[in-house]
Amino acid sequence: MADKKIVLRWLVIALCVTFCPAAKSIADDDACDVPSTILLAGEDKNKRYHLIGDYEQAAPGEGFGLIVAVPGGDDGTDIESFVKRIYKKALPKNYVAAQLVPVKWTAEQQVIWPTEKVPAEKQEFSTEEFIEAVIEDVTNKYKVNDNHIFTLCWSSGGLAGHAYSLQKDSLATGSFIAMSAFEPERLPPLEQAKGRAYVLFHSATDETYPFSMARQARDKLKEKGAKVLLLKHRGKESWQEKPYRQIRLGITCLERDHSEPVKPAKVAGSPAQVDVKSVRRGKTPQEAAVSEVSAGADSLKMRRVWEISIPDALYMCAGDWNLDGEPEILVSDANDPTNLHVIDSNGREIETVGLPTWFWIIECGLIKGQPVLLAYRKGGLSVKVVDRHGKRLWSYVCKQGVNCAHWGDIDGDGNDEMVVGVKGFSGGLHGVNENGKRLWKVSEIVSVSHLSIIGANQGRPATVIASEFGGSVRIFSGTGKNIHTIRIEDLHVNPIQAAEIDTDGTIQILGIGVKGDISRQYSLFYAVAFDTQGTVAWKRRLSAKTGVAAWSNPLFTAGDLDGNGLPEWVYAFTSRILAIASPEKEEIGSIDMPRPEQTVVLSFKNKKGKLAFRWGQKIFCYAVD
């Protein structure tokens, strides 16, 4: 009797192992040695993914291959061990995998992977955008082979895999889609499958998604000019016991049939034309050469002067931390205990300050002649303030959630106050004094996404510029009084930053705008420079993938680089090129490199400035020749 019980117990385990990858990981834990870490794409807490594989090794000459996994089931974290096993048993050794973790937007949500055509209530982004953000995040951190970026989607994730493959500017060059529905009416136009590569993996006895769906997908996609291979297995809707051989075969076929990588769109009419054929894709910042632009009196040439590494670097800003009259670079980390690293303009770490907790987004200000640091997490419930020794001074609580917060002298007393953009339709804009007490509140503006402050100076009052949910840009006084609202042509402007561009205090605003509606289905993104009356100085079309990335994680800054006392703009033109602009021209210089995660300008009195950017845990600094 006991023997029968033992046999029965092992039979149950065997069945679970055969049909449930999550259970298999318990009984067959042979992938526990595979490295894995949880990352946030674009530092968005809702865009969580597991980076799986030996990503810390030196990348091969052509870069890592990348598999983006969109799993079936209702909890992507339960599949981590299965994806680790895929990495170990099915992928070539020069690959890494990124496994997406689904977001539960509401308790009643039925769609695990909502798409643009099949949305979920209250979703903030589609799965197509999620996939794009993860690819951008990995390629920003590591050297990736652009020819070998493939999605691996199955079951409930399959429809999203099809949808992403049909994006005009999809970064994936191949799609492995298993045991999935194929419903053309819920997908973008199939004509966009031309030249794309697919491997479809399906069971002949699938009871959830009939095999006829896979045949239809093969025939329809081939009809539109795609390269499609249909592999059949004998299981039901779940993976068979050992699918690794078929997955490896599928990846090999995608490597053979892959589509051409998306190239940045060439934009005509730029003062310094970028030849996209010369963009060196797949190179790390260490390998990227110094970029030059067409000759001209106002052209800037940049050269790299130093680089350092800060383990677990989290966020970066600039400020005069040691009160020597020149800015330092401040970098918060995700260590335990947490530290703030103070780096001078020559790349030397001159001080380390202990912090009370992780500081996700930081900015340096000045109160009573001493540097202070604000810190918050987007969507968090408070803004924390510490002094130069890391001692917490006060916190400002926002129950609706913080979208953004900045320092600025809004009352002309020589101290920086804080302005907070609050999340949601009842949040508005809050002015906060140097002691953490609210000065004023503006409720007429809804869901402030970005703001910028031009502080009071020599009797001139402060100006607060904020963008709101509807795409308008609102101008306020330092006391929170609404001055006016502007719309920029037919653009929906969201990320913004403002700077004084002359000695008369003229304000210019740089923003990222999308033409059409906020669903972004048209993919027409622009960087646009305009004044507080809405007059446009210049506008430049961005590539679709750069526009999407800049919309969700803006990458632009202002500061004096050429030493004339007036600022230049730095913004992402393509995923590989940072453009340097003047207030009058959309480009006077550029740097060719993978898109960094943050940039800051170090401005000095009566001499040329420096441009620093963070790429993962490395900080790079460029100077003007």
XYZ file of C-alpha atoms in Angstrom:
625
model
C 0.000 0.000 0.000
C 2.812 2.348 0.895
C 4.538 1.521 -2.412
C 1.361 2.432 -4.294
C 1.182 5.794 -2.522
C 4.791 6.532 -3.419
C 4.172 5.631 -7.075
C 1.036 7.782 -7.150
C 2.876 10.736 -5.586
C 5.650 10.601 -8.201
C 3.074 10.238 -10.968
C 1.402 13.496 -9.851
C 4.786 15.247 -9.725
C 5.622 13.967 -13.200
C 2.340 15.263 -14.626
C 2.896 18.662 -13.023
C 6.408 18.784 -14.401
C 5.155 17.896 -17.871
C 2.440 20.516 -18.129
C 3.417 23.288 -15.730
C 6.768 25.058 -16.100
C 6.344 26.688 -12.682
C 5.970 23.326 -11.004
C 8.814 21.929 -13.074
C 11.113 24.528 -11.567
C 10.412 23.079 -8.138
C 11.102 19.457 -9.094
C 13.932 20.212 -11.540
C 15.804 23.215 -10.193
C 18.739 22.929 -12.586
C 18.662 26.606 -13.593
C 19.254 28.100 -10.161
C 22.760 29.091 -11.258
C 21.455 31.364 -14.031
C 21.864 35.059 -13.082
C 18.658 37.069 -12.860
C 17.809 40.534 -11.591
C 14.675 42.692 -11.514
C 14.924 45.996 -13.381
C 12.556 48.891 -14.133
C 12.395 50.029 -17.742
C 12.800 53.789 -17.813
C 12.661 53.749 -13.980
C 8.900 53.173 -14.245
C 7.782 51.038 -11.286
C 5.073 49.441 -13.451
C 7.528 48.331 -16.146
C 9.208 45.544 -14.193
C 11.181 42.845 -15.944
C 13.651 40.088 -15.095
C 16.965 40.364 -16.931
C 18.171 36.790 -17.234
C 21.541 35.471 -18.376
C 25.244 36.144 -18.097
C 24.859 39.841 -18.857
C 27.865 40.806 -16.740
C 30.271 39.051 -19.079
C 31.932 41.028 -21.863
C 29.519 41.346 -24.769
C 30.561 39.559 -27.966
C 31.865 41.713 -30.783
C 28.462 42.043 -32.458
C 26.650 42.410 -29.111
C 24.264 40.178 -27.145
C 21.255 38.632 -28.782
C 18.104 39.614 -26.861
C 14.966 37.551 -26.218
C 11.998 39.487 -24.801
C 9.617 37.023 -23.142
C 5.920 37.829 -22.739
C 4.623 34.785 -20.842
C 1.201 33.283 -20.555
C -0.561 32.913 -17.230
C -1.636 35.595 -14.792
C 1.686 36.174 -13.019
C 4.903 36.538 -15.021
C 7.058 36.222 -11.887
C 6.042 32.525 -11.549
C 7.572 31.822 -14.933
C 11.036 33.175 -14.113
C 12.542 29.726 -13.531
C 11.090 28.495 -16.819
C 12.618 31.402 -18.742
C 15.929 30.781 -16.963
C 15.735 27.195 -18.199
C 15.003 28.420 -21.717
C 18.071 30.628 -21.456
C 20.212 27.709 -20.268
C 18.928 24.964 -22.581
C 17.592 26.682 -25.680
C 19.395 29.969 -26.320
C 22.813 30.425 -27.865
C 25.434 31.409 -25.285
C 25.671 34.995 -26.545
C 22.036 35.808 -25.658
C 20.285 37.395 -22.696
C 16.563 37.268 -21.923
C 14.205 39.915 -20.554
C 10.992 38.529 -19.051
C 8.162 41.053 -18.660
C 6.038 41.082 -15.494
C 2.369 41.930 -16.179
C 0.637 44.844 -14.476
C -2.691 44.475 -12.689
C -4.290 47.872 -13.403
C -7.594 46.990 -11.684
C -8.823 44.129 -9.510
C -11.369 43.165 -12.179
C -8.883 43.154 -15.059
C -9.413 40.203 -17.402
C -6.843 40.959 -20.101
C -3.410 39.975 -18.813
C -1.470 41.729 -21.594
C -3.590 44.692 -22.789
C -2.707 46.103 -26.192
C -3.609 49.249 -28.083
C -6.504 47.423 -29.758
C -7.514 45.404 -26.671
C -7.003 47.796 -23.736
C -7.649 47.349 -20.034
C -9.392 49.874 -17.825
C -7.017 52.467 -16.298
C -3.965 51.132 -18.117
C -1.167 53.702 -18.417
C 0.569 52.000 -21.315
C 0.035 49.132 -23.729
C 2.048 45.926 -23.878
C 3.503 47.137 -27.181
C 4.899 50.159 -25.333
C 6.087 47.906 -22.506
C 8.042 45.685 -24.911
C 9.538 48.733 -26.619
C 10.581 50.260 -23.291
C 12.293 47.050 -22.159
C 14.217 46.733 -25.426
C 15.312 50.358 -25.114
C 16.299 49.808 -21.485
C 18.426 46.729 -22.198
C 20.076 48.258 -25.272
C 20.902 51.365 -23.269
C 22.593 49.281 -20.574
C 24.315 46.636 -22.698
C 25.726 46.190 -26.169
C 23.007 44.385 -28.157
C 23.049 42.931 -31.663
C 20.241 44.834 -33.392
C 19.767 41.974 -35.886
C 18.960 39.510 -33.103
C 16.242 41.137 -30.988
C 13.400 38.605 -30.849
C 10.170 38.345 -28.885
C 9.105 35.022 -27.317
C 5.383 35.174 -26.506
C 2.986 32.402 -25.627
C -0.613 31.759 -24.657
C -2.194 35.013 -23.390
C 0.975 36.905 -24.354
C 0.781 35.802 -27.985
C -1.689 38.403 -29.212
C 0.542 41.151 -27.801
C 3.494 39.529 -29.592
C 1.632 39.711 -32.885
C 0.592 43.305 -32.166
C 4.153 44.418 -31.430
C 5.504 42.698 -34.528
C 3.098 44.786 -36.625
C 4.256 48.159 -35.255
C 5.778 50.277 -38.010
C 8.929 50.924 -35.982
C 9.145 47.650 -34.062
C 12.638 47.136 -32.670
C 12.201 43.354 -32.771
C 13.566 41.647 -35.879
C 11.754 38.363 -35.290
C 8.841 36.871 -33.351
C 8.495 33.389 -31.785
C 4.786 33.030 -30.929
C 3.518 29.855 -29.296
C 0.059 28.413 -28.515
C -1.691 31.710 -29.127
C -4.783 33.264 -30.611
C -4.569 34.943 -34.006
C -7.362 37.481 -34.496
C -6.578 39.975 -37.292
C -9.449 42.273 -36.303
C -7.682 42.883 -32.964
C -4.320 43.644 -34.553
C -2.703 46.486 -36.504
C -2.828 46.195 -40.329
C -1.298 42.907 -41.473
C 0.360 44.727 -44.381
C 3.023 45.786 -41.864
C 4.161 42.149 -41.625
C 6.038 42.506 -44.921
C 9.665 41.503 -44.480
C 9.127 40.370 -40.853
C 10.167 36.929 -39.563
C 7.900 34.618 -37.541
C 8.126 31.184 -35.931
C 4.738 29.848 -34.848
C 4.708 26.944 -32.364
C 1.330 25.264 -31.860
C -0.280 22.028 -30.748
C -2.388 20.031 -33.180
C -4.755 19.224 -30.277
C -4.876 22.656 -28.591
C -8.285 23.000 -26.918
C -7.976 26.724 -26.122
C -6.618 28.076 -29.403
C -7.482 25.729 -32.303
C -4.631 24.748 -34.606
C -6.581 26.388 -37.423
C -5.617 29.747 -35.878
C -1.933 28.951 -36.353
C -2.523 27.875 -39.953
C -4.472 31.073 -40.589
C -1.665 33.138 -39.056
C 0.902 31.399 -41.253
C -1.145 31.884 -44.425
C -2.208 35.486 -43.748
C 1.263 36.640 -42.737
C 2.904 34.917 -45.697
C 0.334 36.510 -47.984
C 1.514 39.930 -46.727
C 5.168 39.153 -47.415
C 6.345 37.773 -44.060
C 8.688 34.802 -43.600
C 6.818 32.257 -41.483
C 7.712 28.826 -40.109
C 4.971 26.777 -38.393
C 6.182 24.121 -35.913
C 3.674 21.582 -34.565
C 3.780 19.627 -31.294
C 1.503 17.010 -29.733
C 0.767 18.578 -26.343
C -2.301 20.602 -25.547
C -2.299 24.357 -24.878
C 0.674 24.172 -22.493
C 4.336 23.688 -23.320
C 5.277 20.055 -23.870
C 7.737 18.496 -21.438
C 10.956 19.514 -23.213
C 10.299 22.349 -25.670
C 13.884 23.610 -25.627
C 14.947 21.842 -28.800
C 12.087 23.411 -30.764
C 12.740 26.828 -29.222
C 16.409 26.565 -30.218
C 15.354 25.584 -33.740
C 12.988 28.549 -33.862
C 15.679 31.001 -32.729
C 18.047 29.598 -35.371
C 15.394 30.188 -38.028
C 14.798 33.748 -36.810
C 18.532 34.413 -36.986
C 18.411 33.258 -40.594
C 15.229 35.083 -41.640
C 15.293 38.174 -39.400
C 14.056 41.501 -40.723
C 16.310 44.503 -41.066
C 16.690 46.548 -37.854
C 14.748 49.787 -37.677
C 16.980 52.722 -38.651
C 16.443 56.258 -37.312
C 14.445 58.368 -39.763
C 16.522 60.910 -41.675
C 15.193 64.397 -41.064
C 15.719 66.973 -43.775
C 16.377 70.633 -43.203
C 18.596 70.338 -40.143
C 21.412 72.880 -39.879
C 23.692 69.944 -39.137
C 22.379 67.010 -41.165
C 22.745 63.578 -39.558
C 23.706 60.797 -41.969
C 21.876 57.837 -40.497
C 24.030 55.388 -42.476
C 26.967 56.470 -40.352
C 25.220 55.872 -37.029
C 27.275 53.199 -35.293
C 24.580 50.964 -33.904
C 25.383 48.403 -31.248
C 28.313 50.257 -29.704
C 28.806 51.146 -26.091
C 29.700 54.704 -25.084
C 33.254 53.511 -24.516
C 33.495 52.545 -28.191
C 31.587 55.470 -29.676
C 33.880 57.920 -31.426
C 33.836 61.672 -30.945
C 31.091 63.125 -33.117
C 31.477 66.127 -35.382
C 28.918 68.176 -37.249
C 29.108 70.199 -40.407
C 31.497 73.123 -40.208
C 30.122 76.481 -39.161
C 30.798 79.362 -36.842
C 28.267 78.138 -34.292
C 29.072 74.420 -34.516
C 30.262 72.580 -31.418
C 32.638 69.629 -31.393
C 32.525 67.394 -28.326
C 35.217 65.082 -26.986
C 35.058 62.637 -24.115
C 37.311 63.704 -21.223
C 36.622 61.113 -18.528
C 34.454 58.266 -17.302
C 33.913 56.655 -13.906
C 31.819 53.820 -12.526
C 29.380 54.128 -9.605
C 28.083 50.673 -8.565
C 24.274 50.547 -8.512
C 23.944 54.180 -9.640
C 20.291 55.186 -9.359
C 19.950 58.866 -10.302
C 22.135 61.857 -11.132
C 21.873 65.646 -10.876
C 24.226 68.641 -10.722
C 24.708 71.298 -8.041
C 27.302 73.300 -6.113
C 27.473 70.829 -3.234
C 30.690 72.069 -1.600
C 29.980 75.774 -2.221
C 33.176 76.365 -4.232
C 31.364 78.272 -6.965
C 31.417 75.385 -9.442
C 28.930 72.542 -9.923
C 29.536 68.955 -8.905
C 27.799 65.799 -10.117
C 25.655 64.111 -7.464
C 24.799 60.429 -7.894
C 22.502 58.454 -5.598
C 22.923 54.686 -5.449
C 20.856 51.624 -4.597
C 23.344 50.129 -2.153
C 22.643 49.152 1.445
C 23.368 51.495 3.122
C 22.488 54.079 0.486
C 24.981 56.795 -0.448
C 25.258 60.037 -2.385
C 28.457 60.255 -4.422
C 29.855 63.757 -4.996
C 32.011 63.961 -8.136
C 33.894 67.052 -9.258
C 34.068 68.271 -12.864
C 37.319 66.324 -13.400
C 35.741 62.994 -12.561
C 37.106 62.587 -9.034
C 34.816 61.386 -6.237
C 35.488 63.958 -3.533
C 32.865 62.975 -0.964
C 30.396 60.237 -0.030
C 27.309 61.127 2.006
C 25.047 58.594 3.705
C 21.351 58.813 2.790
C 18.387 57.604 4.888
C 16.888 55.521 2.055
C 16.945 55.049 -1.712
C 16.701 58.402 -3.484
C 15.076 57.672 -6.837
C 14.898 61.176 -8.342
C 17.069 63.930 -6.871
C 17.655 67.659 -7.353
C 20.008 70.052 -5.578
C 18.796 73.395 -4.187
C 20.004 76.125 -1.806
C 18.421 77.148 1.517
C 20.050 79.670 3.854
C 23.214 79.489 1.822
C 23.538 75.709 2.237
C 22.929 72.948 -0.337
C 19.888 70.723 0.148
C 18.673 67.717 -1.770
C 15.085 66.827 -2.592
C 14.178 63.260 -3.459
C 11.021 61.489 -4.559
C 9.793 58.524 -6.503
C 7.373 59.142 -9.357
C 3.968 58.181 -8.011
C 5.274 58.149 -4.429
C 3.420 59.859 -1.611
C 6.052 62.347 -0.425
C 9.081 64.458 -1.278
C 11.977 64.104 1.179
C 14.572 66.828 1.834
C 18.046 66.281 3.362
C 20.963 68.593 4.091
C 24.532 68.203 2.804
C 25.263 65.663 5.555
C 22.341 63.441 4.579
C 20.246 64.440 7.589
C 16.520 64.502 6.881
C 15.128 68.019 7.295
C 11.486 67.473 6.403
C 9.087 65.703 4.066
C 6.171 67.081 2.085
C 3.321 64.575 1.881
C 1.052 64.272 -1.193
C -1.586 61.624 -0.703
C -2.538 61.692 -4.390
C 1.030 60.909 -5.454
C 3.968 62.990 -6.714
C 4.526 63.372 -10.447
C 7.389 65.891 -10.259
C 9.090 68.324 -7.859
C 11.650 71.103 -8.396
C 13.539 73.784 -6.477
C 13.338 77.465 -7.379
C 13.323 80.848 -5.649
C 9.679 81.675 -6.229
C 9.379 84.569 -3.735
C 12.708 86.344 -4.299
C 14.052 85.856 -0.746
C 17.259 84.120 -1.868
C 16.099 80.713 -0.640
C 14.851 77.957 -2.895
C 11.252 76.961 -2.440
C 9.711 73.836 -3.902
C 6.939 73.413 -6.452
C 5.303 69.987 -6.626
C 3.240 68.603 -9.505
C 0.658 66.262 -8.028
C -0.733 63.160 -9.693
C -4.390 62.775 -10.651
C -7.281 65.026 -11.546
C -7.595 66.532 -8.070
C -3.893 67.062 -7.392
C -2.853 70.280 -9.075
C 0.239 72.320 -8.310
C 1.618 73.011 -4.800
C 4.046 75.722 -3.717
C 6.079 74.733 -0.627
C 8.327 76.986 1.474
C 11.866 76.210 2.656
C 10.486 74.655 5.869
C 8.151 72.211 4.127
C 4.910 74.179 4.649
C 2.470 74.708 1.811
C 2.391 78.272 0.491
C -0.331 77.859 -2.106
C -2.228 75.300 -4.135
C -3.537 75.464 -7.704
C -6.424 73.067 -8.325
C -7.461 74.250 -11.778
C -4.662 72.335 -13.492
C -5.117 68.560 -13.588
C -2.497 65.814 -13.384
C 0.648 67.939 -13.705
C 3.102 65.721 -15.538
C 6.142 68.024 -15.819
C 7.073 71.478 -14.596
C 9.966 73.920 -14.684
C 10.788 77.006 -12.589
C 12.524 80.226 -13.562
C 13.416 81.751 -10.202
C 12.991 85.395 -9.215
C 16.054 87.487 -10.078
C 16.929 91.158 -9.452
C 13.354 92.205 -8.885
C 11.965 90.110 -11.739
C 9.245 87.758 -10.450
C 9.457 84.004 -10.750
C 7.691 82.011 -13.473
C 6.377 78.464 -13.126
C 5.713 76.505 -16.320
C 3.686 73.281 -16.131
C 2.289 70.792 -18.624
C -0.970 69.050 -17.913
C -2.841 65.932 -18.938
C -4.636 67.591 -21.846
C -1.405 68.594 -23.615
C -1.537 72.307 -22.803
C 1.324 74.280 -21.271
C 0.308 76.561 -18.401
C 2.193 79.651 -17.240
C 1.929 80.656 -13.550
C 3.473 83.331 -11.356
C 5.611 82.453 -8.337
C 2.505 82.869 -6.165
C 0.520 80.297 -8.150
C -1.513 82.840 -10.132
C -2.543 81.586 -13.550
C -1.115 83.919 -16.205
C -2.218 82.122 -19.356
C -2.461 78.823 -21.195
C -0.803 78.042 -24.510
C -1.180 75.338 -27.149
C 1.671 74.628 -29.540
C 0.221 74.303 -33.027
C -1.424 70.883 -33.301
C 0.892 69.174 -30.844
C 0.058 67.480 -27.565
C 3.047 68.660 -25.478
C 3.949 66.822 -22.304
C 7.623 66.701 -21.160
C 8.993 70.263 -20.848
C 11.939 72.220 -19.466
C 12.468 75.990 -19.424
C 15.582 78.201 -19.422
C 16.474 81.887 -19.690
C 18.123 82.312 -23.088
C 19.434 85.896 -22.900
C 20.502 88.552 -20.401
C 17.047 90.165 -20.594
C 15.441 87.127 -18.964
C 13.662 85.825 -22.077
C 12.301 82.360 -21.352
C 12.367 79.504 -23.845
C 10.680 76.145 -23.294
C 11.771 72.859 -24.848
C 9.078 70.222 -25.069
C 8.306 66.862 -26.632
C 5.039 66.904 -28.542
C 3.021 64.276 -30.379
C 0.815 65.130 -33.329
C -2.643 63.610 -33.259
C -4.122 62.095 -30.102
C -2.370 60.765 -27.025
C -2.817 57.170 -28.170
C 0.271 57.908 -30.298
C -0.958 55.680 -33.119
C 0.416 58.167 -35.664
C 3.934 58.120 -34.178
C 4.615 61.736 -35.159
C 6.841 63.104 -32.423
C 8.661 66.427 -32.334
C 11.139 68.293 -30.205
C 9.888 71.873 -30.185
C 11.338 75.103 -28.747
C 8.893 77.941 -27.997
C 8.476 81.013 -25.789
C 5.920 81.737 -23.074
C 3.531 83.184 -25.659
C 3.586 80.006 -27.726
C 5.764 81.333 -30.565
C 7.801 78.448 -31.997
C 11.531 79.041 -32.600
C 12.174 75.616 -34.126
C 10.621 72.187 -34.409
C 12.281 68.909 -35.308
C 10.761 65.540 -36.154
C 11.985 62.640 -34.006
C 12.022 58.988 -34.935
C 9.023 57.097 -33.595
C 10.929 54.971 -31.109
C 12.858 57.990 -29.815
C 9.633 59.964 -29.481
C 7.925 57.221 -27.483
C 10.964 56.913 -25.196
C 11.254 60.698 -24.745
C 7.524 60.947 -24.012
C 7.708 58.485 -21.127
C 11.255 59.185 -19.949
C 12.332 62.636 -21.199
C 16.008 63.136 -21.850
C 16.837 66.785 -22.302
C 18.648 69.441 -20.348
C 19.963 72.993 -20.675
C 23.222 74.698 -19.719
C 26.065 76.823 -21.014
C 28.423 74.578 -22.987
C 30.241 77.087 -25.214
C 31.069 79.532 -22.380
C 29.154 82.553 -23.686
C 26.993 82.770 -20.560
C 23.842 81.554 -22.355
C 22.419 78.032 -22.439
C 22.353 75.380 -25.100
C 19.828 72.555 -25.232
C 20.718 68.849 -25.245
C 18.049 66.341 -26.329
C 17.715 62.837 -27.808
C 17.345 63.089 -31.589
C 17.537 59.345 -32.292
C 18.105 56.374 -30.004
C 21.832 56.709 -30.771
C 22.366 60.452 -31.173
C 22.176 63.300 -28.664
C 21.714 66.630 -30.415
C 23.009 69.920 -29.056
C 20.820 72.867 -30.024
C 20.869 76.629 -29.609
C 17.749 78.665 -28.886
C 17.646 79.505 -32.618
C 18.751 76.236 -34.272
C 17.699 72.650 -33.719
C 21.251 71.305 -33.952
C 24.707 72.838 -33.645
C 26.472 69.693 -32.453
C 25.897 66.035 -31.636
C 27.285 63.018 -29.817
C 26.920 59.544 -31.294
C 26.178 56.945 -28.615
C 23.430 54.709 -27.244
C 20.713 56.748 -25.599
C 21.812 57.479 -22.002
C 19.449 57.379 -19.057
C 20.183 60.936 -17.822
C 22.139 64.012 -18.864
C 23.313 67.112 -16.966
C 25.270 70.173 -18.068
C 27.996 71.550 -15.808
C 28.085 75.306 -16.464
C 30.980 77.506 -15.339
C 31.490 81.246 -15.197
C 33.550 82.620 -18.091
C 34.600 79.205 -19.441
C 33.230 76.331 -21.467
C 30.953 73.823 -19.797
C 30.841 70.047 -19.742
C 28.140 67.515 -20.558
C 27.804 64.464 -18.314
C 25.529 61.532 -18.875
C 24.712 58.365 -16.989
C 24.536 55.041 -18.807
C 23.804 52.314 -16.261
C 26.431 52.519 -13.539
C 28.882 54.513 -15.646
C 29.170 58.295 -15.760
C 30.710 59.817 -18.899
C 31.766 63.413 -19.370
C 32.240 65.349 -22.619
C 33.772 68.785 -23.115
C 33.658 71.282 -25.969
C 36.848 71.364 -28.063
